[in-house]
């Protein structure tokens, strides 16, 4: 992560894999068990101050401090919805911003993590897709979102029970499978049992359907999979999720059929945004059921969340209910995802960091002043 103060050339420890951390320690002549101790401080205790790592010798702490920092994304703005959902606009070392959302529920809570600043996919109903600037987040910036949420929720050391952060969904800004290496590295850090210790069963990665990477994700990470389906035929899906032109429905569903670890107790989630008059008839619900044949699946219906200038509106409650009934009667769970945090634009598809716009405005103001 590039989060140290300007001019600080020290390396960030957050985001290094265990192997990389071991290599760093070996390079400065530290004994192998130091890696484990340091890892414990960083990811179990959540320490950000190298000088406070009291199980390490003082001279070693000083040596670490000369070479390294423990980075966190900065909170440019924090907002809380009337329903308890919290959204943090995070600023990274180069000034770029991305959003991260915590959704509390009874006895648990989900953190929605971003994988990119902006997104290249341009799904027509998604706010993030309207953002021009895109860059990948690095592994430290991705796992840093989880760590920052733990800071904010006072959940260090990594608690056993009674957590407000139990589940992680890669459903924030960006397409995680277009930033696979960084996402995989961050997830592996999050899953490490001696650190953040989040079980793969509690992690869900959502993709618009980058087929070749779905296979790798299943093999290498084994996390839960969610697919942003949204349409049941190629012409409509080409329009709503343009990535479909590259990886059409048949290929996508085949990759789902082959997803390792998917079975009845661990189903693949199919997300389906409810767009009034576009994809919300009972006939389409039946077509959806037909597509899911042979896949251990559940369906999440997402009422469309509006954003300024969006070209769609949300289906009526009646249409959503009818759609859900058809799927349910065919034997699938068809949960209607309750919109959370809509009042602070924190709901699905509403995330967008406006650093680009702001800069353009600032530039205009500067030009006017000169
Ligand atoms: N790129 C990944 C991660 C984004 S996840 C993916 O496409 O899966 C966010 C989820 O919210 C996706 O299912 C996305 O299609 C959906 N979504 C986007 N905009 C939305 C909106 N305005 N209303 C409801 N859901 C939306």
Short mmCIF file of C-alpha atoms and ligand atoms in Angstrom, two decimals:
data_model
loop_
_atom_site.label_atom_id
_atom_site.label_comp_id
_atom_site.label_asym_id
_atom_site.label_seq_id
_atom_site.Cartn_x
_atom_site.Cartn_y
_atom_site.Cartn_z
CA UNK A 1 0.00 0.00 0.00
CA UNK A 2 1.26 3.48 -0.77
CA UNK A 3 0.10 5.18 2.38
CA UNK A 4 3.17 6.53 4.10
CA UNK A 5 3.62 10.28 4.36
CA UNK A 6 5.00 11.98 1.27
CA UNK A 7 8.74 11.48 1.02
CA UNK A 8 8.69 8.47 3.36
CA UNK A 9 10.36 5.71 1.40
CA UNK A 10 9.87 3.00 3.99
CA UNK A 11 8.12 -0.13 2.79
CA UNK A 12 4.60 -1.01 3.94
CA UNK A 13 4.35 -4.34 5.70
CA UNK A 14 0.61 -4.65 5.10
CA UNK A 15 -0.13 -6.61 1.95
CA UNK A 16 3.04 -8.71 1.99
CA UNK A 17 2.26 -12.40 1.85
CA UNK A 18 3.64 -14.53 4.66
CA UNK A 19 6.38 -15.74 2.31
CA UNK A 20 7.30 -12.19 1.33
CA UNK A 21 7.38 -11.12 4.96
CA UNK A 22 9.65 -14.09 5.75
CA UNK A 23 11.96 -13.08 2.91
CA UNK A 24 12.11 -9.49 4.22
CA UNK A 25 12.98 -10.72 7.69
CA UNK A 26 15.62 -13.09 6.36
CA UNK A 27 17.15 -10.24 4.37
CA UNK A 28 17.66 -8.18 7.52
CA UNK A 29 19.07 -11.15 9.38
CA UNK A 30 16.10 -11.79 11.68
CA UNK A 31 15.45 -15.32 12.86
CA UNK A 32 12.54 -17.16 11.20
CA UNK A 33 10.27 -17.07 14.28
CA UNK A 34 10.25 -13.26 14.04
CA UNK A 35 8.02 -13.49 10.97
CA UNK A 36 5.40 -15.31 12.97
CA UNK A 37 5.59 -12.82 15.84
CA UNK A 38 5.32 -9.87 13.50
CA UNK A 39 2.42 -11.45 11.62
CA UNK A 40 0.60 -11.90 14.92
CA UNK A 41 1.05 -8.22 15.82
CA UNK A 42 -0.01 -7.02 12.39
CA UNK A 43 -2.97 -9.25 11.68
CA UNK A 44 -4.16 -10.66 15.00
CA UNK A 45 -3.54 -7.66 17.24
CA UNK A 46 -3.99 -5.02 14.56
CA UNK A 47 -1.00 -3.04 15.82
CA UNK A 48 0.02 -0.07 13.70
CA UNK A 49 2.92 1.12 15.83
CA UNK A 50 6.07 -0.94 15.40
CA UNK A 51 7.48 0.52 18.62
CA UNK A 52 4.57 -0.95 20.61
CA UNK A 53 5.27 -4.57 19.58
CA UNK A 54 6.55 -5.46 23.01
CA UNK A 55 7.42 -9.10 22.41
CA UNK A 56 10.11 -7.96 19.98
CA UNK A 57 13.50 -6.80 21.22
CA UNK A 58 13.79 -3.04 21.39
CA UNK A 59 16.71 -2.89 18.98
CA UNK A 60 14.79 -5.04 16.51
CA UNK A 61 11.74 -2.76 16.77
CA UNK A 62 13.99 0.19 16.01
CA UNK A 63 15.45 -1.64 13.02
CA UNK A 64 11.94 -2.39 11.75
CA UNK A 65 10.90 1.20 12.22
CA UNK A 66 13.83 2.40 10.12
CA UNK A 67 12.77 0.22 7.22
CA UNK A 68 9.01 -0.27 7.40
CA UNK A 69 5.64 1.26 8.12
CA UNK A 70 2.29 -0.37 8.94
CA UNK A 71 -0.12 1.31 6.54
CA UNK A 72 -3.84 1.94 6.72
CA UNK A 73 -5.99 3.65 4.13
CA UNK A 74 -6.98 7.14 5.32
CA UNK A 75 -10.68 7.83 5.89
CA UNK A 76 -11.53 10.80 3.68
CA UNK A 77 -15.17 10.66 4.82
CA UNK A 78 -17.22 8.38 7.06
CA UNK A 79 -21.02 8.23 6.84
CA UNK A 80 -23.66 6.33 8.74
CA UNK A 81 -27.06 5.41 7.37
CA UNK A 82 -30.24 5.55 9.43
CA UNK A 83 -30.22 1.72 9.24
CA UNK A 84 -26.76 1.46 10.82
CA UNK A 85 -24.87 0.81 7.58
CA UNK A 86 -21.55 2.63 7.54
CA UNK A 87 -19.66 3.77 4.48
CA UNK A 88 -16.06 4.91 4.43
CA UNK A 89 -14.53 6.79 1.57
CA UNK A 90 -10.92 5.72 1.70
CA UNK A 91 -7.99 7.65 0.34
CA UNK A 92 -4.83 5.88 -0.65
CA UNK A 93 -1.28 7.21 -0.80
CA UNK A 94 -1.57 8.51 -4.38
CA UNK A 95 -4.79 10.40 -3.58
CA UNK A 96 -7.10 7.90 -5.29
CA UNK A 97 -10.25 6.93 -3.46
CA UNK A 98 -12.53 3.92 -3.11
CA UNK A 99 -15.47 3.07 -0.89
CA UNK A 100 -15.99 0.33 1.65
CA UNK A 101 -19.28 -0.47 3.41
CA UNK A 102 -20.15 -2.22 6.67
CA UNK A 103 -23.64 -3.69 6.92
CA UNK A 104 -24.58 -4.74 10.46
CA UNK A 105 -27.16 -7.48 10.93
CA UNK A 106 -28.43 -9.33 14.00
CA UNK A 107 -25.43 -11.05 15.54
CA UNK A 108 -23.26 -10.61 12.48
CA UNK A 109 -22.10 -8.08 9.97
CA UNK A 110 -20.82 -7.97 6.43
CA UNK A 111 -18.04 -5.84 5.03
CA UNK A 112 -18.33 -4.97 1.36
CA UNK A 113 -14.82 -4.49 -0.01
CA UNK A 114 -13.69 -2.74 -3.20
CA UNK A 115 -11.11 -4.24 -5.54
CA UNK A 116 -10.53 -1.31 -7.91
CA UNK A 117 -10.85 2.46 -8.04
CA UNK A 118 -13.74 2.69 -10.53
CA UNK A 119 -14.52 -0.20 -12.87
CA UNK A 120 -13.93 -1.01 -16.53
CA UNK A 121 -17.08 -3.06 -17.07
CA UNK A 122 -19.67 -0.33 -17.68
CA UNK A 123 -22.74 -2.31 -16.64
CA UNK A 124 -25.54 0.02 -17.62
CA UNK A 125 -27.34 0.06 -14.28
CA UNK A 126 -24.25 0.51 -12.11
CA UNK A 127 -23.05 3.83 -10.77
CA UNK A 128 -19.43 2.73 -10.38
CA UNK A 129 -19.27 2.10 -14.13
CA UNK A 130 -19.79 5.81 -14.81
CA UNK A 131 -16.54 6.66 -13.09
CA UNK A 132 -13.78 7.41 -15.54
CA UNK A 133 -10.70 6.77 -13.56
CA UNK A 134 -9.74 3.18 -12.91
CA UNK A 135 -6.81 1.57 -11.26
CA UNK A 136 -6.33 -1.72 -9.49
CA UNK A 137 -6.05 -1.69 -5.74
CA UNK A 138 -2.98 -3.52 -4.49
CA UNK A 139 -3.18 -6.35 -1.97
CA UNK A 140 -2.42 -4.04 0.96
CA UNK A 141 -5.15 -1.63 -0.08
CA UNK A 142 -7.66 -4.49 -0.30
CA UNK A 143 -6.82 -6.21 2.99
CA UNK A 144 -6.34 -2.72 4.46
CA UNK A 145 -10.11 -2.16 4.09
CA UNK A 146 -10.79 -5.09 6.41
CA UNK A 147 -8.21 -3.84 8.87
CA UNK A 148 -9.56 -0.32 8.81
CA UNK A 149 -13.07 -1.63 9.49
CA UNK A 150 -11.72 -3.59 12.46
CA UNK A 151 -10.10 -0.36 13.71
CA UNK A 152 -13.37 1.53 13.35
CA UNK A 153 -15.45 -1.22 14.97
CA UNK A 154 -12.90 -1.72 17.78
CA UNK A 155 -12.46 -5.37 16.87
CA UNK A 156 -8.83 -5.97 17.76
CA UNK A 157 -7.42 -8.40 18.64
CA UNK A 158 -9.35 -10.50 16.13
CA UNK A 159 -12.28 -11.56 18.37
CA UNK A 160 -13.67 -15.07 18.55
CA UNK A 161 -17.34 -14.31 19.10
CA UNK A 162 -19.65 -11.40 19.15
CA UNK A 163 -18.11 -9.83 16.10
CA UNK A 164 -19.67 -7.09 14.07
CA UNK A 165 -17.51 -8.08 11.13
CA UNK A 166 -18.13 -11.75 10.39
CA UNK A 167 -18.51 -11.87 6.62
CA UNK A 168 -16.69 -10.35 3.71
CA UNK A 169 -18.11 -9.77 0.27
CA UNK A 170 -16.01 -8.60 -2.66
CA UNK A 171 -18.92 -6.65 -4.03
CA UNK A 172 -17.69 -3.09 -3.78
CA UNK A 173 -16.22 -1.01 -6.56
CA UNK A 174 -14.47 -2.89 -9.34
CA UNK A 175 -14.37 -6.32 -10.91
CA UNK A 176 -12.33 -8.53 -8.56
CA UNK A 177 -11.47 -11.07 -11.24
CA UNK A 178 -9.89 -8.33 -13.37
CA UNK A 179 -7.50 -7.73 -10.47
CA UNK A 180 -7.09 -11.36 -9.59
CA UNK A 181 -3.50 -11.45 -8.32
CA UNK A 182 -3.97 -8.65 -5.79
CA UNK A 183 -7.39 -9.92 -4.72
CA UNK A 184 -6.06 -13.47 -4.26
CA UNK A 185 -3.12 -12.24 -2.23
CA UNK A 186 -5.39 -10.13 -0.01
CA UNK A 187 -7.87 -12.99 0.48
CA UNK A 188 -5.09 -15.37 1.45
CA UNK A 189 -3.90 -12.89 4.07
CA UNK A 190 -7.48 -12.51 5.37
CA UNK A 191 -7.92 -16.30 5.58
CA UNK A 192 -4.69 -16.93 7.48
CA UNK A 193 -5.67 -18.63 10.77
CA UNK A 194 -2.98 -16.87 12.77
CA UNK A 195 -4.10 -13.45 11.64
CA UNK A 196 -7.40 -12.01 10.50
CA UNK A 197 -8.67 -15.57 10.46
CA UNK A 198 -11.71 -15.14 8.24
CA UNK A 199 -12.94 -18.53 7.03
CA UNK A 200 -13.32 -19.04 3.27
CA UNK A 201 -16.94 -19.95 4.00
CA UNK A 202 -17.48 -16.38 5.16
CA UNK A 203 -15.98 -14.80 2.06
CA UNK A 204 -17.95 -14.28 -1.14
CA UNK A 205 -16.47 -13.02 -4.36
CA UNK A 206 -18.89 -11.48 -6.83
CA UNK A 207 -18.07 -11.34 -10.52
CA UNK A 208 -19.81 -10.17 -13.66
CA UNK A 209 -18.45 -13.35 -15.25
CA UNK A 210 -14.73 -13.39 -16.12
CA UNK A 211 -14.94 -17.06 -17.05
CA UNK A 212 -11.26 -18.14 -17.11
CA UNK A 213 -10.65 -16.53 -13.74
CA UNK A 214 -13.67 -18.22 -12.16
CA UNK A 215 -11.86 -21.51 -12.58
CA UNK A 216 -8.69 -20.21 -10.95
CA UNK A 217 -10.63 -18.62 -8.12
CA UNK A 218 -12.33 -21.92 -7.33
CA UNK A 219 -9.11 -23.90 -7.44
CA UNK A 220 -6.85 -21.49 -5.59
CA UNK A 221 -9.13 -19.70 -3.12
CA UNK A 222 -12.25 -21.84 -2.72
CA UNK A 223 -14.33 -18.90 -1.53
CA UNK A 224 -18.07 -18.60 -2.16
CA UNK A 225 -18.98 -17.41 -5.61
CA UNK A 226 -21.63 -14.91 -6.63
CA UNK A 227 -22.48 -14.22 -10.27
CA UNK A 228 -24.02 -10.96 -11.43
CA UNK A 229 -26.42 -12.54 -13.91
CA UNK A 230 -29.17 -9.92 -14.38
CA UNK A 231 -30.51 -11.33 -17.66
CA UNK A 232 -31.49 -14.72 -19.03
CA UNK A 233 -30.65 -14.26 -22.70
CA UNK A 234 -27.52 -13.06 -24.46
CA UNK A 235 -28.96 -10.04 -26.33
CA UNK A 236 -30.27 -8.47 -23.11
CA UNK A 237 -27.23 -9.44 -21.07
CA UNK A 238 -24.95 -8.00 -23.80
CA UNK A 239 -26.72 -4.71 -23.20
CA UNK A 240 -26.84 -4.74 -19.39
CA UNK A 241 -23.48 -6.41 -18.70
CA UNK A 242 -21.31 -5.78 -21.79
CA UNK A 243 -18.74 -8.34 -20.55
CA UNK A 244 -21.29 -10.90 -21.76
CA UNK A 245 -20.13 -10.28 -25.34
CA UNK A 246 -16.77 -11.75 -24.37
CA UNK A 247 -18.06 -14.53 -22.11
CA UNK A 248 -21.65 -15.37 -23.07
CA UNK A 249 -24.18 -17.09 -20.84
CA UNK A 250 -23.50 -20.66 -21.92
CA UNK A 251 -19.80 -20.37 -21.09
CA UNK A 252 -20.50 -18.60 -17.83
CA UNK A 253 -22.97 -21.22 -16.65
CA UNK A 254 -20.61 -24.02 -17.64
CA UNK A 255 -17.90 -22.45 -15.45
CA UNK A 256 -20.43 -22.38 -12.61
CA UNK A 257 -21.28 -26.03 -13.12
CA UNK A 258 -17.59 -26.84 -12.80
CA UNK A 259 -16.91 -24.56 -9.82
CA UNK A 260 -15.11 -26.68 -7.24
CA UNK A 261 -16.67 -26.75 -3.82
CA UNK A 262 -20.14 -25.83 -5.05
CA UNK A 263 -22.63 -28.29 -3.64
CA UNK A 264 -26.00 -28.10 -2.01
CA UNK A 265 -24.66 -26.82 1.29
CA UNK A 266 -22.53 -24.24 -0.49
CA UNK A 267 -24.49 -22.85 -3.37
CA UNK A 268 -23.46 -20.32 -5.95
CA UNK A 269 -25.39 -17.08 -5.56
CA UNK A 270 -26.94 -15.63 -8.70
CA UNK A 271 -27.54 -11.91 -8.37
CA UNK A 272 -30.35 -10.47 -10.42
CA UNK A 273 -31.09 -6.75 -10.41
CA UNK A 274 -34.81 -5.98 -10.75
CA UNK A 275 -35.29 -3.40 -13.51
CA UNK A 276 -38.79 -2.24 -14.22
CA UNK A 277 -40.00 -3.43 -17.64
CA UNK A 278 -36.54 -4.68 -18.63
CA UNK A 279 -35.93 -8.11 -17.06
CA UNK A 280 -38.69 -8.63 -14.50
CA UNK A 281 -41.50 -10.75 -16.01
CA UNK A 282 -42.57 -14.19 -14.69
CA UNK A 283 -41.49 -15.62 -18.08
CA UNK A 284 -37.98 -14.38 -17.36
CA UNK A 285 -38.12 -15.92 -13.89
CA UNK A 286 -38.96 -19.25 -15.55
CA UNK A 287 -36.09 -18.78 -18.02
CA UNK A 288 -33.79 -18.13 -15.05
CA UNK A 289 -34.85 -21.38 -13.41
CA UNK A 290 -34.15 -23.24 -16.65
CA UNK A 291 -30.64 -21.75 -16.85
CA UNK A 292 -29.80 -22.87 -13.33
CA UNK A 293 -30.51 -26.55 -14.00
CA UNK A 294 -27.65 -28.67 -12.70
CA UNK A 295 -26.07 -25.90 -10.64
CA UNK A 296 -26.25 -25.82 -6.83
CA UNK A 297 -27.71 -22.32 -6.85
CA UNK A 298 -29.57 -19.71 -4.89
CA UNK A 299 -30.90 -16.46 -6.23
CA UNK A 300 -30.53 -12.98 -4.77
CA UNK A 301 -32.97 -10.50 -6.24
CA UNK A 302 -31.60 -6.98 -5.91
CA UNK A 303 -34.15 -4.17 -6.16
CA UNK A 304 -32.48 -1.64 -8.44
CA UNK A 305 -30.85 1.11 -6.42
CA UNK A 306 -31.22 4.43 -8.16
CA UNK A 307 -28.44 6.96 -8.60
CA UNK A 308 -28.38 10.42 -10.19
CA UNK A 309 -28.98 10.10 -13.93
CA UNK A 310 -29.60 6.33 -13.93
CA UNK A 311 -31.42 5.14 -17.07
CA UNK A 312 -33.60 2.59 -15.19
CA UNK A 313 -36.10 2.36 -12.40
CA UNK A 314 -36.76 -0.33 -9.85
CA UNK A 315 -39.40 -2.99 -10.50
CA UNK A 316 -42.61 -2.75 -8.46
CA UNK A 317 -42.89 -4.72 -5.22
CA UNK A 318 -45.58 -6.85 -6.86
CA UNK A 319 -43.36 -7.70 -9.83
CA UNK A 320 -40.46 -8.58 -7.52
CA UNK A 321 -42.72 -10.78 -5.39
CA UNK A 322 -44.10 -12.62 -8.43
CA UNK A 323 -40.62 -13.14 -9.82
CA UNK A 324 -39.43 -14.46 -6.48
CA UNK A 325 -42.43 -16.81 -6.18
CA UNK A 326 -41.66 -18.49 -9.53
CA UNK A 327 -38.07 -19.20 -8.47
CA UNK A 328 -39.09 -20.33 -5.02
CA UNK A 329 -41.71 -22.70 -6.39
CA UNK A 330 -39.04 -24.26 -8.60
CA UNK A 331 -37.15 -25.19 -5.42
CA UNK A 332 -34.58 -22.42 -5.18
CA UNK A 333 -34.17 -19.87 -2.44
CA UNK A 334 -35.01 -16.47 -3.92
CA UNK A 335 -34.11 -13.90 -1.34
CA UNK A 336 -34.97 -10.30 -2.07
CA UNK A 337 -31.93 -8.35 -0.92
CA UNK A 338 -33.11 -5.59 1.38
CA UNK A 339 -31.50 -2.38 0.21
CA UNK A 340 -29.18 -1.14 2.94
CA UNK A 341 -27.67 2.30 3.25
CA UNK A 342 -29.54 3.79 0.28
CA UNK A 343 -29.72 7.18 2.04
CA UNK A 344 -25.94 7.49 1.94
CA UNK A 345 -25.55 5.89 -1.52
CA UNK A 346 -24.01 2.80 0.06
CA UNK A 347 -26.31 0.18 -1.49
CA UNK A 348 -25.35 -2.22 -4.32
CA UNK A 349 -24.23 -0.39 -7.41
CA UNK A 350 -24.30 3.06 -5.81
CA UNK A 351 -20.64 3.29 -4.90
CA UNK A 352 -18.59 5.86 -6.65
CA UNK A 353 -15.71 7.97 -5.47
CA UNK A 354 -15.84 11.46 -6.87
CA UNK A 355 -12.19 12.37 -6.61
CA UNK A 356 -12.01 12.74 -10.39
CA UNK A 357 -14.95 15.08 -10.57
CA UNK A 358 -13.71 17.06 -7.63
CA UNK A 359 -10.34 17.47 -9.21
CA UNK A 360 -11.88 18.70 -12.42
CA UNK A 361 -13.87 21.24 -10.38
CA UNK A 362 -10.77 22.23 -8.49
CA UNK A 363 -8.92 22.68 -11.75
CA UNK A 364 -11.68 24.93 -13.05
CA UNK A 365 -11.59 26.97 -9.85
CA UNK A 366 -7.82 27.28 -10.06
CA UNK A 367 -7.99 28.35 -13.69
CA UNK A 368 -10.62 30.97 -12.84
CA UNK A 369 -8.49 32.31 -9.99
CA UNK A 370 -5.32 32.68 -12.03
N1 LIG B 1 -17.96 -6.39 -10.53
C1 LIG B 1 -18.49 -7.33 -9.57
C2 LIG B 1 -18.61 -6.71 -8.22
C3 LIG B 1 -19.72 -5.69 -8.07
S1 LIG B 1 -20.85 -6.40 -7.01
C4 LIG B 1 -19.79 -7.89 -10.10
O1 LIG B 1 -20.26 -7.41 -11.11
O2 LIG B 1 -20.32 -8.84 -9.54
C5 LIG B 1 -22.16 -5.35 -6.95
C6 LIG B 1 -23.47 -6.04 -7.29
O3 LIG B 1 -24.48 -5.01 -7.34
C7 LIG B 1 -23.43 -6.68 -8.65
O4 LIG B 1 -24.28 -7.78 -8.71
C8 LIG B 1 -23.98 -5.55 -9.49
O5 LIG B 1 -24.40 -6.03 -10.74
C9 LIG B 1 -25.09 -5.04 -8.62
N2 LIG B 1 -25.50 -3.68 -8.96
C10 LIG B 1 -24.81 -2.75 -9.64
N3 LIG B 1 -25.52 -1.62 -9.76
C11 LIG B 1 -26.68 -1.82 -9.11
C12 LIG B 1 -27.81 -1.00 -8.84
N4 LIG B 1 -27.86 0.26 -9.24
N5 LIG B 1 -28.82 -1.54 -8.14
C13 LIG B 1 -28.75 -2.81 -7.67
N6 LIG B 1 -27.70 -3.62 -7.89
C14 LIG B 1 -26.67 -3.14 -8.60
#
